[in-house]
Coordinates of C-alpha atoms in Angstrom, one line a residue:
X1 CA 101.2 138.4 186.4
X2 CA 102.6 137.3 189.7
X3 CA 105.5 139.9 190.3
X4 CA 105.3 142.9 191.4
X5 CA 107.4 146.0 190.8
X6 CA 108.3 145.8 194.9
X7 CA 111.8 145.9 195.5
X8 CA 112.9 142.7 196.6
X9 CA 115.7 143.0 199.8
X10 CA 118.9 141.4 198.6
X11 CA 121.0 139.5 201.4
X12 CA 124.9 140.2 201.5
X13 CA 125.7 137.2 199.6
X14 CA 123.6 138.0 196.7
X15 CA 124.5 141.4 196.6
X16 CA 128.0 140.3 196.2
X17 CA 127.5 138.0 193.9
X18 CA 129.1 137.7 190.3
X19 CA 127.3 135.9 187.9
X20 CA 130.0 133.7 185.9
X21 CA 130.3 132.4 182.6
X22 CA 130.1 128.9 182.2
X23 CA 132.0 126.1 180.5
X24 CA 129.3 126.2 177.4
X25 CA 129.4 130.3 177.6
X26 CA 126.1 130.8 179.7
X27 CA 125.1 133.1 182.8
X28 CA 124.5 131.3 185.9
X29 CA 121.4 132.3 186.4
X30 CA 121.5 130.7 190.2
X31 CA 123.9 133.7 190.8
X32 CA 121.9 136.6 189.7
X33 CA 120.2 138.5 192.5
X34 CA 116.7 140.7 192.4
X35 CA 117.3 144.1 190.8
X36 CA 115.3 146.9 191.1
X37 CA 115.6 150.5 189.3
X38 CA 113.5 153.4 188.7
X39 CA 114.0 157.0 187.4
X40 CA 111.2 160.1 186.4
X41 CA 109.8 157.9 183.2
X42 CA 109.7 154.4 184.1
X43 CA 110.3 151.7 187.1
X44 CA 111.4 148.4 186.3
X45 CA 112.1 145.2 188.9
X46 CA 114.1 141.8 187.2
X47 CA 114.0 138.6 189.2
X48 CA 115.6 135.2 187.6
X49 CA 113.7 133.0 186.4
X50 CA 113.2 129.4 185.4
X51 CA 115.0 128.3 182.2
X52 CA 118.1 130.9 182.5
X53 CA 115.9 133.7 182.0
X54 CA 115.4 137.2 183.3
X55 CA 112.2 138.4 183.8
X56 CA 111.7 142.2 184.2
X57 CA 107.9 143.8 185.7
X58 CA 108.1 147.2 184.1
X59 CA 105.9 150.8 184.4
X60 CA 105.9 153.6 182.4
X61 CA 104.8 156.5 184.8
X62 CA 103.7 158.7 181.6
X63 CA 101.0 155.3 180.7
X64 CA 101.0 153.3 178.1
X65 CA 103.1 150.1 177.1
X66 CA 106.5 149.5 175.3
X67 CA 106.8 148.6 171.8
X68 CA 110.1 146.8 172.3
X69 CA 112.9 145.9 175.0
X70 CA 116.5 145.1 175.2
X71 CA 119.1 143.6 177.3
X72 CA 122.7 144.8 176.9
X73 CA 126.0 143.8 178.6
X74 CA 128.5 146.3 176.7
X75 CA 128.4 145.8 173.4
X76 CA 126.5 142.9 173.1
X77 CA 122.6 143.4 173.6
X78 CA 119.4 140.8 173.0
X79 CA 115.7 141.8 172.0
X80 CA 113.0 140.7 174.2
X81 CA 112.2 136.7 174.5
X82 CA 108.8 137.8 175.5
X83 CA 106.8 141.3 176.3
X84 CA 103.5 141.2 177.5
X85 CA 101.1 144.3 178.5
X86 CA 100.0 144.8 182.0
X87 CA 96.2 143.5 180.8
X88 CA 93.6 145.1 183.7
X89 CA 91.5 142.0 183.2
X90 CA 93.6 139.7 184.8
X91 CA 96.3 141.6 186.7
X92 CA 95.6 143.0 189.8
X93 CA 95.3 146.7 191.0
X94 CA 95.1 147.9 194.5
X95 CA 94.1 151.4 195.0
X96 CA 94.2 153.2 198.8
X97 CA 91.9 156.5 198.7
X98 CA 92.8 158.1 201.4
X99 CA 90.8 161.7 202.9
X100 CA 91.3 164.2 204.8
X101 CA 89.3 164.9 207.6
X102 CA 90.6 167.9 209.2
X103 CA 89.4 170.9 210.3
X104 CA 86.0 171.2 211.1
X105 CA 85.0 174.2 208.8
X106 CA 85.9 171.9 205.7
X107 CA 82.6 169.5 206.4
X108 CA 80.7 171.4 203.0
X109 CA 84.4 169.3 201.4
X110 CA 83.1 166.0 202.1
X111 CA 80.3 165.6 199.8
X112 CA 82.6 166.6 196.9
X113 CA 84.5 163.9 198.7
X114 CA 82.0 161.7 198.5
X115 CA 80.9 162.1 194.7
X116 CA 84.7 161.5 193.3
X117 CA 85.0 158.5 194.8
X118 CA 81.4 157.2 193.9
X119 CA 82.8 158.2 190.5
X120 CA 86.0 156.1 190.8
X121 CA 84.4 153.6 192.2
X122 CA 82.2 153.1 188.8
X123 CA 85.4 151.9 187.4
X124 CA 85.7 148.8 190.3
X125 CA 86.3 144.9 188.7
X126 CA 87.4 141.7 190.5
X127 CA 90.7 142.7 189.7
X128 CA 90.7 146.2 191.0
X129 CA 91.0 146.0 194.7
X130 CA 89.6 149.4 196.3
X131 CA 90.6 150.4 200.0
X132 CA 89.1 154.1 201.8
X133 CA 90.9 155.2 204.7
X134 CA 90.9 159.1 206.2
X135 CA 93.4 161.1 208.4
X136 CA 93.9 163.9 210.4
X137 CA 96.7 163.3 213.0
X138 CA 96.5 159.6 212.6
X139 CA 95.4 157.3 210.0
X140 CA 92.3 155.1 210.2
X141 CA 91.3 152.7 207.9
X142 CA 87.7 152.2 207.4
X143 CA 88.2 149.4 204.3
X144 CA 91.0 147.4 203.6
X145 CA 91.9 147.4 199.7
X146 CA 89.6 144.7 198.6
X147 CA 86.5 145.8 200.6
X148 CA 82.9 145.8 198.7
X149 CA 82.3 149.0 196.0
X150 CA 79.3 149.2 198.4
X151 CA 80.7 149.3 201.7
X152 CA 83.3 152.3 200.4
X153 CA 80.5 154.1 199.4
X154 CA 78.6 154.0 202.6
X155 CA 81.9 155.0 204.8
X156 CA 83.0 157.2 202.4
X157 CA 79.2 159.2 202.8
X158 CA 79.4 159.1 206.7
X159 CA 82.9 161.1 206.7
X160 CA 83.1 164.3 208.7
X161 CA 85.5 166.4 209.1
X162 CA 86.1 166.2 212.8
X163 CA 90.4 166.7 212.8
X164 CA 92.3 169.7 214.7
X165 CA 95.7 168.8 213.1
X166 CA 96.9 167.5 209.4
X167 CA 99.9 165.3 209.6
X168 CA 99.7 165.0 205.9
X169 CA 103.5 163.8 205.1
X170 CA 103.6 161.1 207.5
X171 CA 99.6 159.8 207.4
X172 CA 100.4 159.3 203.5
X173 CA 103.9 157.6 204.3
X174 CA 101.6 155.0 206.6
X175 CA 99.5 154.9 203.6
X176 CA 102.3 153.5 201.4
X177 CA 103.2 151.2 203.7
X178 CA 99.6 149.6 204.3
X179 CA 99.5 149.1 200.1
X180 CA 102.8 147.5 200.3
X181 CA 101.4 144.9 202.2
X182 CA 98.8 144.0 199.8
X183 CA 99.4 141.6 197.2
X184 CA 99.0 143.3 194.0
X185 CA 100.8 143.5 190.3
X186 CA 99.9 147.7 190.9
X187 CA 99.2 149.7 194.0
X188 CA 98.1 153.4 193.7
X189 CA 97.7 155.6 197.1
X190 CA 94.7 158.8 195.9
X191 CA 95.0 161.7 198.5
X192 CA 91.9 164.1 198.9
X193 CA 93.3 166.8 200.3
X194 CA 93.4 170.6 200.0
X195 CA 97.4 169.8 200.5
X196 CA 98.0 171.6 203.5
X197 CA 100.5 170.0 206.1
X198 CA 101.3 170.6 209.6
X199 CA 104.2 167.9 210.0
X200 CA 107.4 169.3 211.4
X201 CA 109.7 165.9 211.6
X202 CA 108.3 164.8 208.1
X203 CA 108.8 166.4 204.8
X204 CA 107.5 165.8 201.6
X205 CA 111.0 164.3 200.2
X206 CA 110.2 161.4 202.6
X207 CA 106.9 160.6 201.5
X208 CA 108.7 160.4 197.5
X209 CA 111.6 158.2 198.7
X210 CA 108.8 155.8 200.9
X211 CA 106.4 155.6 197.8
X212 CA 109.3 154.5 194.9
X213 CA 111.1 152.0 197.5
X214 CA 107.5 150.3 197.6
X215 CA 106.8 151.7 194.1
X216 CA 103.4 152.5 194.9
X217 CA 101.9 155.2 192.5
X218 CA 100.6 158.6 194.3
X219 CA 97.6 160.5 192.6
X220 CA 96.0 163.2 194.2
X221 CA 92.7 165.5 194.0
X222 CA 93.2 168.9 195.4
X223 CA 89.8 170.8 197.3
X224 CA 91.4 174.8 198.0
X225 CA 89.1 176.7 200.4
X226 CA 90.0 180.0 199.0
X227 CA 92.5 181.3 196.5
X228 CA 94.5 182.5 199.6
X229 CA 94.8 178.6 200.8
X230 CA 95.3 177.3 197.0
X231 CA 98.8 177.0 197.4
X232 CA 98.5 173.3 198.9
X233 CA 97.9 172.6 195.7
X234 CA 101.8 172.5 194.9
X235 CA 102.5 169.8 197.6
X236 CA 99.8 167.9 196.0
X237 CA 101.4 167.8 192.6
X238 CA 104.3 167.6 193.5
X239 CA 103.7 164.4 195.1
X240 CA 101.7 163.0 191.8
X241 CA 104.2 164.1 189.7
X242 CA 107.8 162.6 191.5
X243 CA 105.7 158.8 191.6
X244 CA 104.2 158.9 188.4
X245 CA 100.5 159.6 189.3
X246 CA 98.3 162.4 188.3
X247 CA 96.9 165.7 189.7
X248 CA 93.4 167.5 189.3
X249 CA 92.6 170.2 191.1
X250 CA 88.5 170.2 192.0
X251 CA 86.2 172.7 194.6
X252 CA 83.0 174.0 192.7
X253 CA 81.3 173.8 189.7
X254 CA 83.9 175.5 188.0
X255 CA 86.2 172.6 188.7
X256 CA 84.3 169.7 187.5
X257 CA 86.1 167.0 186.9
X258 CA 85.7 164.9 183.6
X259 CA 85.2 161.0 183.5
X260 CA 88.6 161.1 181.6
X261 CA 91.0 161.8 184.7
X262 CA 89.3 159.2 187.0
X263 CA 90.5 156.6 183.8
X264 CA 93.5 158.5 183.3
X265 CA 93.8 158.2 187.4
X266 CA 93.8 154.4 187.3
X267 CA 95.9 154.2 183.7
X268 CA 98.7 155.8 185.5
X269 CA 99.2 152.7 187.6
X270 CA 98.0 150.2 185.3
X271 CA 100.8 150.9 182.6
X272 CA 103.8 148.8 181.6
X273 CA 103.7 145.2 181.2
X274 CA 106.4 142.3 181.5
X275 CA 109.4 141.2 179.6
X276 CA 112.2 137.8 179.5
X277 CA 115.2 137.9 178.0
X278 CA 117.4 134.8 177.5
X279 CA 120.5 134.9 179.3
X280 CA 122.1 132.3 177.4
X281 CA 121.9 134.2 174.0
X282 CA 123.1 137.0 175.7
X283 CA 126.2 135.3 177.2
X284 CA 126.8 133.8 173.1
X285 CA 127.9 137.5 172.5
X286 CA 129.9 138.9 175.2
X287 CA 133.5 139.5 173.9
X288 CA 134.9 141.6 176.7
X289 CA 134.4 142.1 180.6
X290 CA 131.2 143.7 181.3
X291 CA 130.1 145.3 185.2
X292 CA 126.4 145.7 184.7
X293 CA 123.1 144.8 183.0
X294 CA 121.3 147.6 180.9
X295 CA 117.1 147.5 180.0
X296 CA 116.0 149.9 177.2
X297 CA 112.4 150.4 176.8
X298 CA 111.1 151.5 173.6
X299 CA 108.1 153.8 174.5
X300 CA 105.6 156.6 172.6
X301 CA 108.0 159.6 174.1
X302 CA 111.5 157.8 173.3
X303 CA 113.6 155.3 174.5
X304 CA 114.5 154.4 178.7
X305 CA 117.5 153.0 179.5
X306 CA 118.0 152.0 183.3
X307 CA 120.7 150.5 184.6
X308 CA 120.0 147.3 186.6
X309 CA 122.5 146.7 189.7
X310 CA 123.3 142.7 188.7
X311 CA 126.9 142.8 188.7
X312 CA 128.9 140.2 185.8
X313 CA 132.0 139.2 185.3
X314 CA 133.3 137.4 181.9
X315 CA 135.9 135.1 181.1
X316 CA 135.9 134.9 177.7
X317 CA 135.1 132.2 175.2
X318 CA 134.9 128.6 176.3
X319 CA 138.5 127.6 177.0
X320 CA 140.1 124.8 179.4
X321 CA 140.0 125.0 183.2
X322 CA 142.7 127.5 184.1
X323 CA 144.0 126.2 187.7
X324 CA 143.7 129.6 190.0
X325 CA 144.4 128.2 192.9
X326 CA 147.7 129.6 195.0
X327 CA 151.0 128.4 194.3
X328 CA 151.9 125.8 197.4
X329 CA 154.4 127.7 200.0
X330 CA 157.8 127.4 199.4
X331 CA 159.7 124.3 201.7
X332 CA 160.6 125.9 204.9
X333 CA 164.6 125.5 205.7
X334 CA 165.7 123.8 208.3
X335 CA 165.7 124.9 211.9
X336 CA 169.0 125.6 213.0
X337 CA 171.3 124.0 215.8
X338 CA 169.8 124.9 218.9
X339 CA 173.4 125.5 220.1
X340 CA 174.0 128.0 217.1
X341 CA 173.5 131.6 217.3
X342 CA 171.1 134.0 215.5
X343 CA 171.1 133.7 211.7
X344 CA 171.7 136.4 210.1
X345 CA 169.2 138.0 207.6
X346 CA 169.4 136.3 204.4
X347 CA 170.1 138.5 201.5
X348 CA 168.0 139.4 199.0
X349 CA 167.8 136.7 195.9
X350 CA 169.6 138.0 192.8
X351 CA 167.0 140.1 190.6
X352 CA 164.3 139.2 193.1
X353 CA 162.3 141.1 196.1
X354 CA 164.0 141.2 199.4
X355 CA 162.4 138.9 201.7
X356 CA 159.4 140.3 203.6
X357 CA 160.3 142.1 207.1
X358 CA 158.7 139.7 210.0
X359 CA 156.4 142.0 212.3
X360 CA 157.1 143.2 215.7
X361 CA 154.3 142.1 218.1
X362 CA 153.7 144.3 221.1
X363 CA 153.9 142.4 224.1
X364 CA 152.3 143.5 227.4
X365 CA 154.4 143.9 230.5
X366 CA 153.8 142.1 233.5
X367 CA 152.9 141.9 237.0
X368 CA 152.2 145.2 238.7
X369 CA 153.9 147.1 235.9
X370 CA 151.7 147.0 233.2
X371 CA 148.6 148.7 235.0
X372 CA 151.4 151.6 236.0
X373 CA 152.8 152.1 232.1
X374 CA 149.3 152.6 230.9
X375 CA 148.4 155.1 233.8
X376 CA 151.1 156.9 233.9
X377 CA 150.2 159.0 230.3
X378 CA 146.7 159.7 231.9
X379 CA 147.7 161.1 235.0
X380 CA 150.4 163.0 232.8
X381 CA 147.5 164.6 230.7
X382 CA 145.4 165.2 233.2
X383 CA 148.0 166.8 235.1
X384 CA 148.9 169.5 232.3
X385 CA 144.8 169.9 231.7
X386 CA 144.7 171.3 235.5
X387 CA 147.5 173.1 235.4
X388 CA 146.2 175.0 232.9
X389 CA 143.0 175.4 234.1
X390 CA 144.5 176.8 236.9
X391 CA 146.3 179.1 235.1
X392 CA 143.5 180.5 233.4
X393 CA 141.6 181.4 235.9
X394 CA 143.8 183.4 237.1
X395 CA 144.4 185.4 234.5
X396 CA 140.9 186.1 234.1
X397 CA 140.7 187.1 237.6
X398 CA 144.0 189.6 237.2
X399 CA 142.2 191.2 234.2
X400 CA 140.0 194.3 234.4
X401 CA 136.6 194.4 233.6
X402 CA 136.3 195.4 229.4
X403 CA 133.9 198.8 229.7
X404 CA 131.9 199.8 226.6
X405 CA 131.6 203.7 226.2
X406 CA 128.3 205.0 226.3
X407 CA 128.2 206.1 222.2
X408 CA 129.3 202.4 221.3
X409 CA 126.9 200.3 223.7
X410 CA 124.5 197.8 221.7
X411 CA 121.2 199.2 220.9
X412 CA 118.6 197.4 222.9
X413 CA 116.3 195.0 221.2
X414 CA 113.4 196.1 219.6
X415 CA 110.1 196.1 221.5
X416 CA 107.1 195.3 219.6
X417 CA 104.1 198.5 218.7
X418 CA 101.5 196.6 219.5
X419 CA 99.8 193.5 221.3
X420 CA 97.0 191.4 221.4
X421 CA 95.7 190.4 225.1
X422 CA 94.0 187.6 226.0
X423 CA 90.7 188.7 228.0
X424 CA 90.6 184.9 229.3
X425 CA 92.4 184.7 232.2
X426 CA 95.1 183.9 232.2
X427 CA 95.7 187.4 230.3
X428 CA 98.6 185.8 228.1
X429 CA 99.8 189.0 225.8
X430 CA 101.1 188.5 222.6
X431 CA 103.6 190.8 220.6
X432 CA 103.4 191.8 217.0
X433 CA 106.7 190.9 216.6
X434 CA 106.7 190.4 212.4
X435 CA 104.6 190.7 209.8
X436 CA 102.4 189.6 208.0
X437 CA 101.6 188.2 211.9
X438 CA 99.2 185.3 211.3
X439 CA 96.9 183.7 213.8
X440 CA 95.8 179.8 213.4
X441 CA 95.7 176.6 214.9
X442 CA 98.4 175.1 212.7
X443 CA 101.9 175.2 214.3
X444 CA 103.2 177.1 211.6
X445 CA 101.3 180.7 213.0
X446 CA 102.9 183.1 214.8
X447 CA 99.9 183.0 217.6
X448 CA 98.7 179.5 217.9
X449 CA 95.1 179.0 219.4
X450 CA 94.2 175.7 220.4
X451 CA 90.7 175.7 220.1
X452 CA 88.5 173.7 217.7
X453 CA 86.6 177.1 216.4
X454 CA 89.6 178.1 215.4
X455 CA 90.8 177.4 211.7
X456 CA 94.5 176.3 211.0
X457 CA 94.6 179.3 208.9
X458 CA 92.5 181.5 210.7
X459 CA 93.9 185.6 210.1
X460 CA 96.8 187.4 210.1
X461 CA 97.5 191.2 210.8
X462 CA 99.3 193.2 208.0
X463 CA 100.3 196.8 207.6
X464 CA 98.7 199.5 205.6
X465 CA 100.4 202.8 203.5
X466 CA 99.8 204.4 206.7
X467 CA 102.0 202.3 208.4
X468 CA 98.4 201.2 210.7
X469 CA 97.6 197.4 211.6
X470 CA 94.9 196.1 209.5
X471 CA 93.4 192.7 210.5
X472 CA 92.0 190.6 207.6
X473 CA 90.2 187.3 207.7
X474 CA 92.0 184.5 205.9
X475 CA 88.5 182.3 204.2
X476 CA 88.2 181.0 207.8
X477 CA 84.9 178.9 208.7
X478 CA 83.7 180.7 212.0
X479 CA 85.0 184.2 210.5
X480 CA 86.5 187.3 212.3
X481 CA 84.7 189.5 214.6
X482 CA 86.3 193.4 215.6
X483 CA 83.8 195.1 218.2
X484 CA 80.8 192.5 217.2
X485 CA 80.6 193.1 213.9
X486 CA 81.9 190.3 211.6
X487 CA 84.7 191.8 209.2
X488 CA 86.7 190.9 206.7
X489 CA 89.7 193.4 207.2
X490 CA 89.3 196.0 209.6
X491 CA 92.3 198.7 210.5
X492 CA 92.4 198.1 214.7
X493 CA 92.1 200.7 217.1
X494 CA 93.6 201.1 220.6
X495 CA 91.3 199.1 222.8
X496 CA 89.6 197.2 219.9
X497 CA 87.9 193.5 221.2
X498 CA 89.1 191.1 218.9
X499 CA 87.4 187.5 218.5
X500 CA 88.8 184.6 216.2
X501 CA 86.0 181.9 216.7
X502 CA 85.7 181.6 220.2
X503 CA 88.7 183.3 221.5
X504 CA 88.1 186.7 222.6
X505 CA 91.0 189.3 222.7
X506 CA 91.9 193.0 222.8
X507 CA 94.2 194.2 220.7
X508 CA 96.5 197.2 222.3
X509 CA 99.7 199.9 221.7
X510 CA 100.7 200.0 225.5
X511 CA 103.2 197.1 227.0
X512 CA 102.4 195.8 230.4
X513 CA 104.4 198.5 232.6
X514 CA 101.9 201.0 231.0
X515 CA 99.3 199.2 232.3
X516 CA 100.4 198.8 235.3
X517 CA 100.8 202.2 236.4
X518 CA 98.3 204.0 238.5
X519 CA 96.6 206.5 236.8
X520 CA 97.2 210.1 237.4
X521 CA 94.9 211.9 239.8
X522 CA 93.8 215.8 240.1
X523 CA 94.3 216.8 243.3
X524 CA 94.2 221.0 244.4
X525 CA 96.6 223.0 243.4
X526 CA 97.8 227.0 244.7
X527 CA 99.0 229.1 242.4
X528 CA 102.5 230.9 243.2
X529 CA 102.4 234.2 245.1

């Protein structure tokens, strides 16, 4: 199979283009441009093809292959010249697998890493073309698709998890587009991930729309850290389901996976097949004007129908040539005596449409006079803009000041209970301001700490029935310390020392202006006489 599902740009004249009927009652096929069309159960791209055909590259994203096809143009509709299975023996496959290598405390990750794609890669052929690439902030590819089974599996042992940030939306769009580039029947990007992104400009929306343009198949294996973290696991499904890929979530012997989804993993690509339809038997029955081109699959769950963008047009059964072209102008009377005056305007021909009005041109002045008429409206307008201006501003100044009575004055903002200090100089404080207040690396926390012993998800402060703050450690990999001891939730205390990973702070009730008052000394007092 040498096409590939990859949308195929169309240039302005072939998007415009009409595909006629000819003479004998055929489609020009020489007018038909690439069409591409996908929805949530299949993906189909048609190209022309030799012999006045239309050859259609199809996928079903639930697997499998269709047991019949048809073309329709209204009312008239063809079966399938020829539909052939996507065979995995002779078409090729290329699969990205792409890991994530974030966060330091997720190294015990990468052996589970390791073993799924040992296990994926026990599936390899010639004609399955295996790439390994990991990302953090950027993506790096270690083996382009193609690369030995071998050579993966050596890279993919020596991963660590070395990242501080997880740009998961747009390291998975780059992804896409490095598989687009590889000449392949099927491309299929496989994310190991635990799902959690810390992209702001690039959404998970994106990542859909980049993946069906190239129609590149996303399957993904989810490794939570916790229960508390598990809910990556939506992004990562999400993403499987909108392309047509599948979703496993693994982490522990509890989560094994079986040798049925890494086949079931690969199936989800390598599903569909091709299909020709003759154009010319198709053309035999069109009776009527028709606008588009309709496929309908016949697959296990029902039939697809999707609507291919190959605009017709039809002009009936095979007739003489009709002459279209315009009627020749009308002879144009004579010119007048140049000693005669203006003709009048010629009345309007007797049950016919008066003759068209002849348009005014504008016509400049000019000399000096033309630069003045098109001044003079913008000093005009600029004129009444100052005027008013000025005018303004005085009445501003001529009005009192508005006062607000003491009862109605706007309650001042509310000032946070409690703070956490930085014992580092420089001594940044940080308010409590919401809740539950979480502490991280990721962007997303309400105290961001930059330092590589910290987790993106490292704690967060919450607030118990006594209305007390209770820190509580969040599964991170270097844990949470109050006073020394290693907790993992602890109700704070005025004065407490705080450390998450290496960052020591103290948490406090007073604001700064308590602390910067001088304490209150005992000095000798006489008692009144």
């Amino acid at each position: 199979m040498s096409s590939s599902i990859f949308p195929i740009p169309c240039s302005p004249r072939s998007e415009l283009a009409r595909a006629a009927l000819l003479l004998a009652g055929a489609l020009a096929v020489t007018t038909l441009p690439a069409a591409t069309r996908q929805d949530e159960r299949a993906a189909v791209a048609c190209t022309p093809a030799a012999g006045n055909r239309l050859h259609c590259d199809y996928r079903l994203k639930a697997g499998g292959t269709a047991g019949g096809a048809t073309l329709a143009a209204g009312t008239a509709n063809v079966a399938a010249a020829r539909l052939e299975p996507f065979t995995a023996g002779t078409d090729t496959t290329a699969v990205l697998i792409l890991v994530d290598t974030s966060d330091p405390g997720r190294q015990p990750v990468m052996n589970e890493y390791a073993a799924h794609i040992g296990r994926l890669l026990a599936l390899a052929t010639p004609q399955r073309r295996f790439g390994l690439a990991s990302f953090d902030a950027d993506l790096v590819m270690l083996a382009a698709p193609g690369a030995a089974p071998a050579d993966i599996t050596r890279r993919a042992a020596a991963l660590r998890a070395t990242g501080l940030n997880t740009e998961l939306y747009r390291n998975a769009i780059e992804g896409v587009k490095q598989l687009a580039a590889v000449p392949a029947a099927r491309r299929e990007l496989v994310l190991l991930s635990d799902g959690l992104a810390e992209d702001t400009a690039y959404h998970l929306e994106d990542v859909v729309h980049a993946a069906r343009a190239a129609d590149v198949v996303i399957s993904a294996i989810g490794y939570p850290r916790s229960t508390a973290l598990a809910v990556g696991m939506q992004t990562l499904r999400r993403l499987a389901e909108e392309t047509g890929g599948v979703f496993a979530a693994a982490g522990g012997p509890q989560a094994a996976l079986p040798d049925a989804f890494f086949t079931a993993l690969l199936a989800a690509a390598e599903s569909g097949g091709t299909v020709d339809f003759a154009l010319d038997e198709l053309a035999a029955k069109l009776t009527a004007d028709v606008t588009t081109l309709t496929i309908a699959l016949q697959s296990a769950d029902g039939p697809i129908e999707l609507a291919l963008p190959i605009p017709l047009a039809h002009t009936g059964a095979p007739q003489a040539a009709v002459d279209t072209a315009p009627p020749p102008p009308a002879a144009a009377p004579a010119a007048p005596p140049a000693s005669s005056a203006a003709p009048a305007a010629a009345p309007a021909p007797e049950g016919g449409a008066p003759p068209a009005r002849k348009r005014r041109e504008f016509v400049p002045p000019r000399g000096i006079g033309w630069p003045i008429a098109m001044a003079t409206p913008v000093v005009l307008i600029l004129g009444i803009a100052v005027a008013f201006f000025i005018m303004a501003r005085r009445r501003s100044a001529e009005q009192p000041p508005i006062t607000v009575p003491a009862g109605n004055a706007p309650a001042p903002a509310p000032r946070s209970h409690a703070f956490l200090v930085a014992i580092q100089p420089p001594s940044l404080r940080h308010a409590i301001s919401s809740l539950p207040w979480r502490i991280g690396r990721s962007r997303n926390n309400d105290l961001r700490l930059e330092d590589r012993s910290v987790s993106r998800l490292h704690a967060e402060i919450r607030m118990n029935d006594q209305g007390r703050y209770v820190l509580c450690d969040l599964a991170s990999a270097n844990g949470v310390f109050v006073n020394g001891a290693r907790v993992e939730s602890a109700v704070l205390e005025e004065g407490d020392r705080v450390e998450i990973g290496e960052v020591e702070l103290r948490y406090t009730c007073h604001d700064e202006h308590y602390e910067a008052e001088e304490p209150t000394i005992m000095i000798r007092t006489r008692t009144p006489e």
